Amino acid sequence: MSRRENTALPREVVEIGVVAGGLRRMVDRMGDRVAFGAAALASLAAVALIALVIDRVVSGAMPSISRFGIGFLWQTTWNPSLSSGVRDSNVYGAGVLVYGTVVTSAIALVISVPLGVAIGVYLSLLSSGRLAGVVGPLVELLAAVPSVIVGLWGIVVLAPALHSTIDPALHAALGWLPIFGKPGTTGLGIFDAGVVLAIMVLPILAAITRDLFANVPRELKDGALALGATRWEMIRGVVLDSTRSGIVAATILGLARALGEAIAVTQTIGAGTAIHASLFASGDTLGSRIAEQFIGAVSKLQIASLFYCALILLVMEFLASIGAQLIAGRSVRVRGAVI
Amino acid sequence: MDANEPEVERRDDVMASNRLQVDSSSGAPAVPLVIGAKESAPAPPTEVVFELLDLNVYYGETLAVRGVNLKIHKNVITAMIGPSGCGKSTIVRTLNRMNDSVSGFRVSGEVNYHGHSIYASGVDPVEVRRRIGMVFQRPNPFPKSIYDNIAWAPRILGLKRDLDARVEQALRGAALWDEVKDRLRSSALGLSGGQQQRLCIARAIAIEPEVLLLDEPASALDPISTASIEDLMQDLKQTYTIVIVTHNMQQAARVAERTAFFSLDDAGDGKRAGVLVEYDETATLFTRPADERTRGYVTGRFG
Ligand SMILES: Nc1ncnc2c1ncn2[C@@H]1O[C@H](COP(=O)(O)OP(=O)(O)OP(=O)(O)O)[C@@H](O)[C@H]1O
Ligand SMILES: [Mg+2]
């Protein structure tokens, strides 16, 4: 290993070694280049794809943008009727849909964030190995259930159940708040869609926070316990505290999922056409409206307006994703190796 | 630091309410395993804080530590030395029930703290850890501000009165105050390794434990930081009972009054477990060890 041993070897052996080493280095360097090229190409392709999508959506939305302008965001008329006798025929605005999108996503997060964090804590810190080995994969299986099936279950099981239990209970307890109005007659509405979305977001939050908490260094947890903290105090003061920004980032990822979901919402939201104060009333979301109407659209302006909805949704999703990255990046900088 | 005294008294009262078994301080001799040791070394005059009686520690089926009998005295620095894997960390982590969360961990024998078994049923491990503080090998400050690192435990333990004063006193006690008093609100992760370790010591003494367990507290530090921690220990022993695990024999010789030498031993069944070979005044252990294995280790001939 030392230099002296090296020179003691026959010269040919040393030279072969040098040549072989040189060759290997060359191959390595080429491999490096190929890998770099492939990675760069793949990233470029992804960027190009995004650009193509944005271009298509924007150009598709153009007629509606030039017709309705920014007011499209809050105008609540959506009338595809073409007969000239009808008031506001062929006039579109996404106000109802933007409201529905925001509110259903908010309901989804209010339910799924505490529940998801609780599951994450349980799986990473509290459960014994065997139980976590069963529950963990189950949670991930939940993420694999197709949204149309969750939606079906929402129609058949969840909505009727909520309609006869939670809805009246909330109305009775908090009915003075307009959002908990009298439960509707159909049994489908914003609240049902929000709960369905919560079920779909839950596995994302549970899985991400589980990994987040599991990666909090053992030394930190031990440090807290060694100070006479109970397990719960340790979890709150060290685990949750040091992963705060990670939890926020996970929440935003969940939000992105909730904002964009279409099918399961279409199935459970009741296809409403107006903004109601009560969460138990029907409504609609951007994604759901696109899914409902794109195939059967009757006019160019209606198609353009659906593209406009898609553009709004795209911007919302981008903002959420950028927000998640900013927060995650900041947390890495601020908290060093903790996350 | 004088203010700590009444606190320690109060602790003893709390423990009394936990009285779970008869006093056993008149049990085994202090130096049970030293065969043929001279009786010249007088036992330190302070009272016994910990008494280990025939302690065996298991991880699952593996016996990690076998048959340890050991007394640790109040306001004395006790060093634990020995080759890697001989169970030093295992023993100190057994002293404050830090090993409870390790699956398969099990003890037999007695770990008595002021005569009361800390492994008796009904003893709350949280309460044990709050009185027996621990500092780890790698500095592990929380990703919080310097102030909050110290204040966190007092807050959850309900010691909220005069928190600022408590934080200052802890930092002074750990000889860190002058270096950080102008940046209490900045992140503890911005401190140097030596400062972080002293912060961890400050964090431990902020809740006024009776005992400080230090598991290789200086092994990740440079010589200057190490020296400052060693100086600090001399101050701290006025108030605390200190147990320090170290691989550095000079360090043990410098700081500890008493030293325990552990080694890996074969019980005859081919399985090696940590045993206490010799426990004595540090000077005696290093200059006139009674056991051949100790002599080999302290003179640098291993094995
Ligand atoms: N959590 C654990 N699970 C299983 N075995 C363990 C665990 N911790 C320690 N051991 C085993 O117990 C024995 C003693 O380990 P311990 O860490 O106490 O030694 P040590 O004297 O502190 O060594 P070092 O000087 O390297 O820190 C070793 O054989 C080790 O493999
Ligand atoms: Mg160790």
XYZ file of C-alpha atoms and ligand atoms in Angstrom:
674
model
C 0.000 0.000 0.000
C 2.793 2.385 0.788
C 4.950 3.768 -1.968
C 7.866 1.529 -1.119
C 5.799 -1.622 -1.559
C 4.611 -0.333 -4.870
C 8.071 0.106 -6.335
C 8.975 -3.345 -5.119
C 6.449 -4.794 -7.565
C 7.678 -5.809 -11.023
C 7.535 -2.842 -13.347
C 5.043 -4.477 -15.760
C 2.562 -5.022 -12.990
C 2.776 -1.398 -12.005
C 2.374 -0.261 -15.589
C -0.591 -2.497 -16.238
C -2.093 -1.104 -13.101
C -1.573 2.437 -14.344
C -2.996 1.665 -17.782
C -5.980 -0.161 -16.360
C -6.549 2.692 -13.962
C -6.384 5.173 -16.832
C -8.819 3.140 -18.870
C -11.223 2.901 -16.030
C -11.040 6.586 -15.475
C -11.802 7.186 -19.135
C -14.801 4.880 -19.048
C -15.926 6.511 -15.848
C -15.661 9.927 -17.386
C -17.622 8.833 -20.442
C -20.253 7.261 -18.230
C -20.424 10.540 -16.357
C -21.025 12.424 -19.546
C -23.664 10.027 -20.819
C -25.493 10.107 -17.508
C -25.303 13.885 -17.402
C -26.549 14.153 -20.982
C -29.445 11.808 -20.354
C -30.458 13.641 -17.203
C -30.257 17.021 -18.930
C -32.299 15.725 -21.845
C -34.965 14.292 -19.573
C -35.237 17.566 -17.650
C -35.471 19.492 -20.903
C -38.208 17.154 -22.117
C -40.165 17.716 -18.905
C -39.847 21.484 -19.264
C -40.861 21.303 -22.919
C -43.899 19.214 -22.028
C -44.999 21.732 -19.415
C -44.521 24.551 -21.914
C -46.598 22.694 -24.519
C -49.392 22.099 -22.031
C -49.442 25.719 -20.921
C -49.393 26.902 -24.530
C -52.304 24.648 -25.468
C -54.344 25.660 -22.446
C -53.711 29.372 -22.914
C -54.478 29.340 -26.636
C -57.564 27.234 -25.987
C -58.749 29.721 -23.364
C -57.982 32.801 -25.463
C -61.497 33.433 -26.867
C -62.955 33.278 -23.354
C -60.160 35.412 -21.895
C -60.714 38.153 -24.472
C -64.471 37.960 -24.018
C -64.807 37.834 -20.213
C -61.426 39.122 -19.027
C -60.327 38.773 -15.424
C -63.954 39.102 -14.269
C -64.346 35.454 -15.278
C -62.780 34.619 -11.917
C -65.714 35.903 -9.899
C -68.687 36.103 -12.286
C -71.121 33.384 -11.254
C -73.177 32.925 -14.423
C -72.415 29.780 -16.369
C -74.959 29.459 -19.127
C -74.136 27.312 -22.143
C -77.613 27.857 -23.616
C -77.457 29.282 -27.136
C -81.097 30.269 -27.646
C -81.214 34.046 -27.981
C -84.370 34.373 -25.888
C -82.622 33.343 -22.686
C -80.968 36.005 -20.560
C -77.188 35.767 -20.423
C -77.096 32.957 -22.935
C -73.607 31.702 -23.765
C -72.128 33.700 -20.880
C -69.543 32.127 -18.621
C -67.942 32.895 -15.285
C -66.040 30.630 -12.908
C -66.974 32.284 -9.609
C -69.020 29.315 -8.380
C -66.297 26.929 -9.426
C -63.409 28.855 -7.868
C -65.404 29.076 -4.653
C -66.236 25.369 -4.753
C -62.653 24.430 -5.480
C -61.262 26.497 -2.629
C -63.894 25.412 -0.121
C -63.815 21.676 -0.881
C -60.016 21.720 -0.695
C -60.130 23.624 2.571
C -62.547 21.084 4.065
C -60.292 18.283 2.822
C -57.258 19.806 4.529
C -59.046 20.661 7.768
C -59.958 17.006 8.086
C -56.931 15.285 6.621
C -54.027 17.296 8.045
C -54.636 16.543 11.735
C -55.636 12.979 10.908
C -52.698 12.432 8.567
C -50.203 13.868 11.051
C -51.698 11.687 13.764
C -51.307 8.605 11.577
C -47.762 9.676 10.708
C -46.903 10.056 14.384
C -48.466 6.742 15.167
C -46.704 4.861 12.397
C -43.279 6.389 12.928
C -43.083 6.762 16.692
C -45.758 4.971 18.639
C -46.772 1.710 17.055
C -44.791 -1.426 17.610
C -43.008 -2.696 14.524
C -45.573 -5.344 13.696
C -48.644 -3.111 13.806
C -46.925 -0.424 11.770
C -46.057 -3.156 9.294
C -49.774 -3.770 8.764
C -51.182 -0.250 9.016
C -48.464 1.414 6.917
C -49.081 -0.612 3.746
C -52.848 -0.274 4.275
C -52.544 3.493 4.258
C -50.528 3.321 1.074
C -53.126 0.974 -0.398
C -55.722 3.658 0.262
C -53.692 5.956 -1.987
C -53.909 3.328 -4.717
C -57.734 3.195 -4.769
C -58.844 4.874 -8.024
C -60.633 8.142 -7.408
C -63.711 7.031 -9.321
C -64.137 4.199 -6.821
C -63.718 6.512 -3.855
C -66.338 8.721 -5.509
C -68.727 5.819 -5.960
C -68.301 4.859 -2.337
C -68.924 8.527 -1.531
C -72.290 8.438 -3.326
C -73.447 5.094 -2.013
C -72.107 5.012 1.533
C -70.484 8.199 2.732
C -72.970 10.852 1.602
C -76.052 9.082 3.034
C -74.168 8.392 6.255
C -73.072 12.005 6.637
C -76.541 13.167 5.667
C -78.139 11.290 8.528
C -75.463 11.788 11.205
C -72.756 14.435 10.937
C -74.714 16.982 8.899
C -77.648 17.298 11.341
C -75.279 17.172 14.307
C -73.177 20.042 12.963
C -76.325 21.968 12.110
C -77.717 21.455 15.581
C -74.498 22.399 17.351
C -73.180 25.150 15.104
C -76.260 26.065 13.092
C -75.864 29.742 13.965
C -72.912 29.698 11.587
C -74.315 30.045 8.058
C -71.872 27.444 6.759
C -73.688 24.771 8.740
C -77.135 25.405 7.278
C -80.029 22.965 7.068
C -78.857 19.736 5.455
C -80.026 19.605 1.839
C -82.505 17.174 0.405
C -80.351 15.455 -2.169
C -77.653 14.452 0.257
C -74.901 15.491 -2.126
C -72.951 18.690 -1.723
C -69.763 20.601 -1.035
C -69.277 18.958 2.344
C -69.532 15.457 0.913
C -67.016 16.304 -1.788
C -64.690 17.799 0.822
C -64.817 14.644 2.924
C -64.202 12.478 -0.136
C -61.202 14.653 -0.985
C -59.970 14.328 2.583
C -59.966 10.559 2.163
C -57.900 10.916 -0.979
C -55.425 13.370 0.535
C -55.043 11.467 3.795
C -52.641 8.768 2.540
C -50.353 11.401 1.025
C -50.136 13.269 4.297
C -49.786 10.137 6.382
C -47.004 8.719 4.226
C -45.016 11.952 3.952
C -45.288 12.870 7.614
C -44.453 9.321 8.655
C -41.159 9.527 6.762
C -40.602 13.051 8.018
C -40.993 12.002 11.662
C -39.041 8.793 11.247
C -36.103 10.827 9.986
C -35.901 13.061 13.029
C -32.567 11.947 14.477
C -32.730 9.479 17.343
C -30.318 11.736 19.278
C -32.854 14.561 19.307
C -35.610 12.328 20.596
C -33.281 10.820 23.201
C -32.163 14.318 24.144
C -35.740 15.290 24.877
C -36.512 12.119 26.832
C -33.307 12.505 28.849
C -34.653 15.848 30.073
C -37.613 14.200 31.682
C -40.060 14.810 28.855
C -42.910 12.392 28.352
C -43.269 10.775 24.971
C -46.014 13.165 23.968
C -43.990 16.195 25.101
C -41.057 14.870 23.100
C -43.247 14.459 20.029
C -44.745 17.902 20.322
C -41.660 19.806 21.364
C -39.049 18.125 19.207
C -40.543 15.958 16.467
C -43.446 18.147 15.363
C -41.564 21.336 16.069
C -38.491 20.448 14.058
C -40.558 19.209 11.118
C -43.026 22.092 11.044
C -42.062 23.302 7.588
C -42.048 19.750 6.283
C -45.613 19.360 7.513
C -46.583 22.576 5.754
C -44.957 21.364 2.548
C -46.821 18.050 2.832
C -50.054 19.987 3.383
C -49.466 21.935 0.211
C -48.851 18.733 -1.715
C -52.151 17.479 -0.326
C -53.770 20.748 -1.353
C -52.460 20.319 -4.872
C -54.018 16.866 -4.981
C -57.351 18.159 -3.673
C -57.482 21.139 -6.022
C -56.992 19.005 -9.090
C -59.253 16.062 -8.331
C -62.188 15.966 -10.737
C -64.034 12.669 -10.965
C -64.707 11.929 -7.300
C -65.859 15.526 -6.841
C -68.177 15.363 -9.822
C -69.730 12.285 -8.279
C -70.379 13.770 -4.859
C -70.718 17.551 -5.099
C -74.205 17.647 -6.587
C -73.404 19.783 -9.664
C -74.670 23.049 -8.231
C -74.806 26.284 -10.181
C -74.737 28.884 -7.436
C -72.768 29.836 -4.360
C -74.584 28.873 -1.168
C -73.506 29.820 2.285
C -74.182 26.342 3.611
C -71.581 23.637 3.078
C -74.383 21.090 2.868
C -75.677 22.654 -0.345
C -74.522 21.593 -3.785
C -71.714 23.294 -5.686
C -69.080 22.561 -8.250
C -65.347 22.873 -8.771
C -63.097 23.823 -11.666
C -61.836 20.311 -12.249
C -65.256 18.773 -11.871
C -66.857 21.216 -14.301
C -64.232 20.465 -16.935
C -64.797 16.755 -16.523
C -68.587 17.162 -16.742
C -68.874 19.436 -19.735
C -65.876 19.155 -22.024
C -67.186 16.252 -24.119
C -70.709 17.610 -24.454
C -69.753 21.242 -24.980
C -72.082 22.965 -27.426
C -70.156 26.092 -28.390
C -66.620 27.259 -29.042
C -66.966 29.797 -26.254
C -67.999 27.112 -23.792
C -64.915 25.067 -24.713
C -62.753 28.157 -24.393
C -64.286 28.858 -20.989
C -63.529 25.316 -19.867
C -59.932 25.896 -20.981
C -59.999 29.122 -18.989
C -61.047 27.053 -15.955
C -58.162 24.713 -16.688
C -55.791 27.681 -16.807
C -56.993 28.918 -13.423
C -56.546 25.456 -12.000
C -53.074 25.216 -13.495
C -52.036 28.509 -11.940
C -53.411 27.415 -8.551
C -51.503 24.149 -8.760
C -48.287 25.906 -9.774
C -48.585 28.334 -6.901
C -49.130 25.460 -4.481
C -46.176 23.548 -5.854
C -43.870 26.572 -5.777
C -45.015 27.288 -2.248
C -44.167 23.731 -1.204
C -40.733 23.965 -2.760
C -40.001 27.341 -1.196
C -40.987 26.081 2.232
C -39.130 22.803 1.889
C -36.017 24.582 0.600
C -36.136 27.127 3.375
C -36.544 24.431 5.991
C -33.439 22.658 4.747
C -31.465 25.881 4.954
C -32.755 26.939 8.336
C -32.790 23.608 10.095
C -29.678 22.083 8.680
C -29.684 18.326 8.694
C -32.879 17.962 10.634
C -35.240 17.335 7.747
C -25.521 27.549 41.721
C -26.155 27.689 45.437
C -29.795 27.955 44.584
C -29.676 24.345 43.474
C -29.242 23.019 46.961
C -32.820 23.262 48.225
C -34.011 21.788 44.942
C -31.969 18.654 45.516
C -33.402 18.337 48.980
C -36.889 18.544 47.609
C -36.147 15.776 45.152
C -35.304 13.416 47.949
C -38.688 14.101 49.470
C -40.396 13.272 46.218
C -38.453 10.061 45.977
C -39.483 9.181 49.500
C -43.076 9.147 48.397
C -41.960 6.557 45.888
C -40.392 4.330 48.487
C -40.634 0.887 47.091
C -38.200 -1.229 48.961
C -36.051 -1.500 51.996
C -32.763 0.247 52.239
C -30.046 -1.900 50.785
C -27.015 0.325 51.140
C -25.492 -2.133 53.534
C -25.283 -4.754 50.803
C -22.289 -5.821 48.744
C -18.856 -4.293 49.292
C -17.896 -1.336 47.152
C -15.150 -3.161 45.287
C -16.496 -6.655 44.975
C -14.633 -7.866 41.931
C -11.149 -6.835 42.819
C -9.485 -10.008 43.802
C -6.793 -9.430 46.370
C -7.130 -5.672 46.243
C -5.458 -3.852 49.064
C -7.889 -2.539 51.599
C -5.888 0.670 51.714
C -8.146 2.738 49.440
C -10.684 4.309 51.764
C -14.212 4.562 50.505
C -15.142 8.151 49.734
C -16.972 9.661 52.654
C -20.014 10.714 50.645
C -23.250 8.823 50.559
C -24.042 6.227 47.925
C -26.222 7.500 45.078
C -26.317 4.442 42.855
C -25.829 0.906 43.870
C -25.766 -1.787 41.214
C -26.253 -5.289 42.540
C -25.432 -8.197 40.281
C -26.682 -6.259 37.291
C -27.184 -8.146 34.055
C -28.334 -6.316 30.944
C -29.770 -8.100 27.950
C -30.577 -6.955 24.447
C -33.003 -9.634 23.333
C -31.227 -12.920 23.888
C -27.781 -11.332 24.036
C -26.227 -10.715 27.414
C -24.438 -7.385 27.032
C -23.363 -6.784 30.634
C -22.888 -9.449 33.280
C -22.832 -9.366 37.043
C -21.899 -5.780 37.748
C -21.699 -4.645 41.361
C -20.893 -0.989 41.720
C -21.509 1.943 44.040
C -21.487 5.504 42.805
C -20.959 8.202 45.377
C -22.491 11.617 45.752
C -20.594 14.667 44.476
C -17.834 12.477 43.132
C -16.796 12.140 39.524
C -16.803 8.484 38.563
C -15.192 7.492 35.279
C -16.017 4.378 33.276
C -13.332 3.147 30.947
C -12.860 0.026 28.887
C -12.614 -1.250 25.336
C -15.325 -0.596 22.777
C -18.393 -2.774 23.180
C -17.785 -3.656 26.821
C -21.083 -2.074 27.826
C -20.188 1.334 29.222
C -22.958 3.109 27.328
C -25.320 0.292 28.149
C -24.678 0.787 31.856
C -25.037 4.562 31.924
C -28.180 4.334 29.831
C -29.456 1.782 32.318
C -28.928 4.267 35.133
C -31.608 6.675 33.850
C -33.801 4.195 31.993
C -32.850 5.616 28.621
C -32.766 2.065 27.307
C -36.454 1.522 27.953
C -37.294 2.363 24.357
C -34.801 -0.165 22.975
C -36.776 -3.233 21.998
C -35.542 -6.360 23.727
C -33.803 -4.417 26.485
C -34.059 -6.157 29.858
C -32.239 -5.993 33.189
C -31.903 -8.380 36.055
C -30.361 -7.618 39.398
C -30.817 -4.294 41.134
C -30.269 -0.715 40.103
C -30.810 1.193 43.311
C -30.957 4.945 43.457
C -30.757 6.160 47.039
C -31.797 2.687 48.031
C -34.822 2.481 45.768
C -34.922 0.299 42.709
C -35.508 2.437 39.631
C -36.762 -0.620 37.756
C -39.387 -1.488 40.339
C -42.923 -1.497 39.008
C -44.616 1.789 39.681
C -41.486 3.872 39.153
C -42.086 6.433 36.449
C -39.146 6.452 34.009
C -39.942 10.057 33.128
C -39.410 11.051 36.746
C -36.172 9.048 36.864
C -34.809 10.840 33.801
C -35.756 14.186 35.118
C -33.549 13.664 38.171
C -30.770 11.855 36.394
C -29.635 13.992 33.499
C -27.682 12.770 30.524
C -25.338 14.274 27.962
C -24.615 12.278 24.848
C -21.534 11.601 22.796
C -22.557 13.784 19.892
C -23.865 17.229 20.789
C -27.607 17.110 20.144
C -29.027 20.599 20.527
C -32.638 20.966 19.435
C -33.210 22.948 16.246
C -34.444 25.841 18.339
C -32.897 29.037 19.621
C -30.196 28.886 22.282
C -32.682 30.240 24.799
C -35.386 27.746 23.900
C -32.964 24.839 24.071
C -32.492 25.607 27.755
C -36.024 26.783 28.493
C -37.852 23.928 26.810
C -37.547 21.360 29.593
C -38.220 23.785 32.481
C -41.341 24.905 30.614
C -42.773 21.434 30.206
C -41.840 20.557 33.768
C -43.725 23.577 35.042
C -40.645 25.480 36.249
C -41.787 28.637 34.538
C -41.028 31.111 37.270
C -37.991 33.320 36.556
C -37.285 31.432 33.383
C -34.817 34.054 32.186
C -32.860 33.735 35.391
C -32.913 29.977 35.165
C -31.623 30.059 31.594
C -28.853 32.455 32.552
C -27.878 30.384 35.547
C -27.743 27.196 33.496
C -25.610 28.857 30.837
C -23.297 30.298 33.480
C -23.110 26.887 35.091
C -21.994 25.422 31.787
C -19.448 28.222 31.256
C -21.237 29.333 28.125
C -23.005 32.507 29.203
C -20.380 35.007 28.139
C -20.127 33.488 24.691
C -23.849 33.437 23.931
C -25.499 36.127 26.046
C -25.834 38.432 23.046
C -27.318 35.816 20.745
C -29.771 33.910 22.921
C -32.457 34.115 20.242
C -30.344 32.769 17.411
C -30.297 29.116 16.453
C -28.320 26.720 18.602
C -27.201 24.972 15.432
C -24.977 27.961 14.694
C -22.758 27.204 17.701
C -19.462 25.355 17.439
C -19.334 21.707 18.454
C -17.774 22.516 21.820
C -20.317 25.239 22.470
C -23.135 22.911 21.454
C -21.918 20.305 23.924
C -21.757 22.868 26.707
C -25.249 23.962 25.677
C -26.374 20.371 26.129
C -24.800 20.364 29.579
C -26.549 23.651 30.344
C -29.808 22.160 29.111
C -29.330 19.197 31.429
C -28.532 21.266 34.515
C -31.345 23.733 33.870
C -33.760 21.243 35.408
C -31.458 20.706 38.386
C -30.935 16.974 38.279
C -28.991 15.268 41.003
C -26.849 13.173 38.706
C -25.254 13.943 35.367
C -24.409 11.014 33.120
C -21.899 11.969 30.459
C -21.329 9.391 27.726
C -18.079 10.343 26.018
C -19.025 14.014 26.155
C -15.782 15.255 24.646
C -15.020 12.615 22.054
C -16.306 14.770 19.203
C -14.497 17.887 20.403
C -11.117 19.504 19.859
C -8.574 19.691 22.725
C -9.522 23.228 23.737
C -13.235 22.469 23.957
C -12.359 19.251 25.758
C -10.313 21.164 28.313
C -13.163 23.581 28.912
C -15.582 20.698 29.481
C -13.145 19.081 31.896
C -12.768 22.332 33.830
C -16.510 22.621 33.876
C -16.874 19.172 35.394
C -14.721 20.184 38.337
C -17.143 23.047 39.028
C -20.208 20.908 38.482
C -19.211 18.189 40.886
C -19.811 20.582 43.784
C -23.489 20.329 42.934
C -23.905 17.160 40.947
C -22.878 13.563 41.048
C -21.128 12.895 37.769
C -20.569 9.696 35.851
C -18.403 10.026 32.763
C -17.722 7.399 30.134
C -14.509 8.029 28.282
C -12.065 6.331 25.964
C -9.433 8.829 26.898
C -7.506 7.520 29.870
C -5.726 10.807 30.470
C -9.141 12.362 30.708
C -10.266 9.827 33.274
C -7.055 10.387 35.219
C -7.500 14.154 35.069
C -11.123 14.487 36.067
C -12.288 11.438 38.013
C -11.779 10.520 41.641
C -12.908 6.998 41.057
C -12.624 4.884 37.954
C -14.324 1.680 36.915
C -12.622 -0.489 34.327
C -14.865 -2.737 32.254
C -13.805 -5.437 29.889
C -15.319 -8.036 27.617
C -15.182 -11.391 29.220
C -16.010 -14.912 28.218
C -18.295 -16.601 30.700
C -17.112 -20.006 29.530
C -19.946 -20.445 27.058
C -18.154 -18.683 24.229
C -20.365 -15.616 24.538
C -18.628 -12.433 25.523
C -20.280 -9.930 27.804
C -19.116 -6.796 29.537
C -17.950 -7.213 33.129
C -16.616 -4.845 35.733
C -12.988 -5.818 36.205
C -11.809 -3.282 38.710
C -13.176 -0.262 40.495
C -11.032 1.925 42.673
C -9.609 5.339 43.363
C -8.425 6.627 40.008
C -4.840 7.019 41.147
C -4.743 3.466 42.447
C -6.335 2.037 39.349
C -3.842 3.705 37.064
C -0.684 3.226 39.109
C -1.224 0.006 41.049
C -4.007 -1.899 39.327
C -4.885 -5.133 41.025
C -5.965 -6.960 37.907
C -3.717 -8.001 35.049
C -6.356 -6.938 32.499
C -6.538 -3.469 33.978
C -2.774 -3.170 33.914
C -2.729 -4.211 30.258
C -5.400 -1.698 29.345
C -4.091 1.312 31.217
C -0.548 0.744 30.024
C -1.751 0.438 26.459
C -1.361 -3.305 25.986
C -4.800 -4.327 24.862
C -6.404 -7.712 24.716
N -29.664 -1.016 21.099
C -28.922 -2.143 21.125
N -29.453 -3.286 20.664
C -28.738 -4.432 20.668
N -27.486 -4.524 21.130
C -26.899 -3.423 21.612
C -27.591 -2.166 21.634
N -26.771 -1.231 22.153
C -25.622 -1.875 22.449
N -25.698 -3.190 22.138
C -24.646 -4.197 22.334
O -24.251 -4.190 23.673
C -22.865 -4.289 23.788
C -22.322 -3.132 24.583
O -22.514 -1.952 23.820
P -22.229 -0.513 24.410
O -22.666 0.477 23.399
O -22.805 -0.405 25.742
O -20.643 -0.533 24.509
P -19.645 0.654 24.877
O -18.771 0.136 25.940
O -20.389 1.888 25.135
O -18.812 0.786 23.533
P -18.164 2.107 22.921
O -16.961 2.365 23.720
O -17.836 1.707 21.523
O -19.166 3.194 23.002
C -22.310 -4.354 22.375
O -22.065 -5.703 22.055
C -23.420 -3.815 21.543
O -23.418 -4.437 20.275
Mg -20.552 3.807 24.162
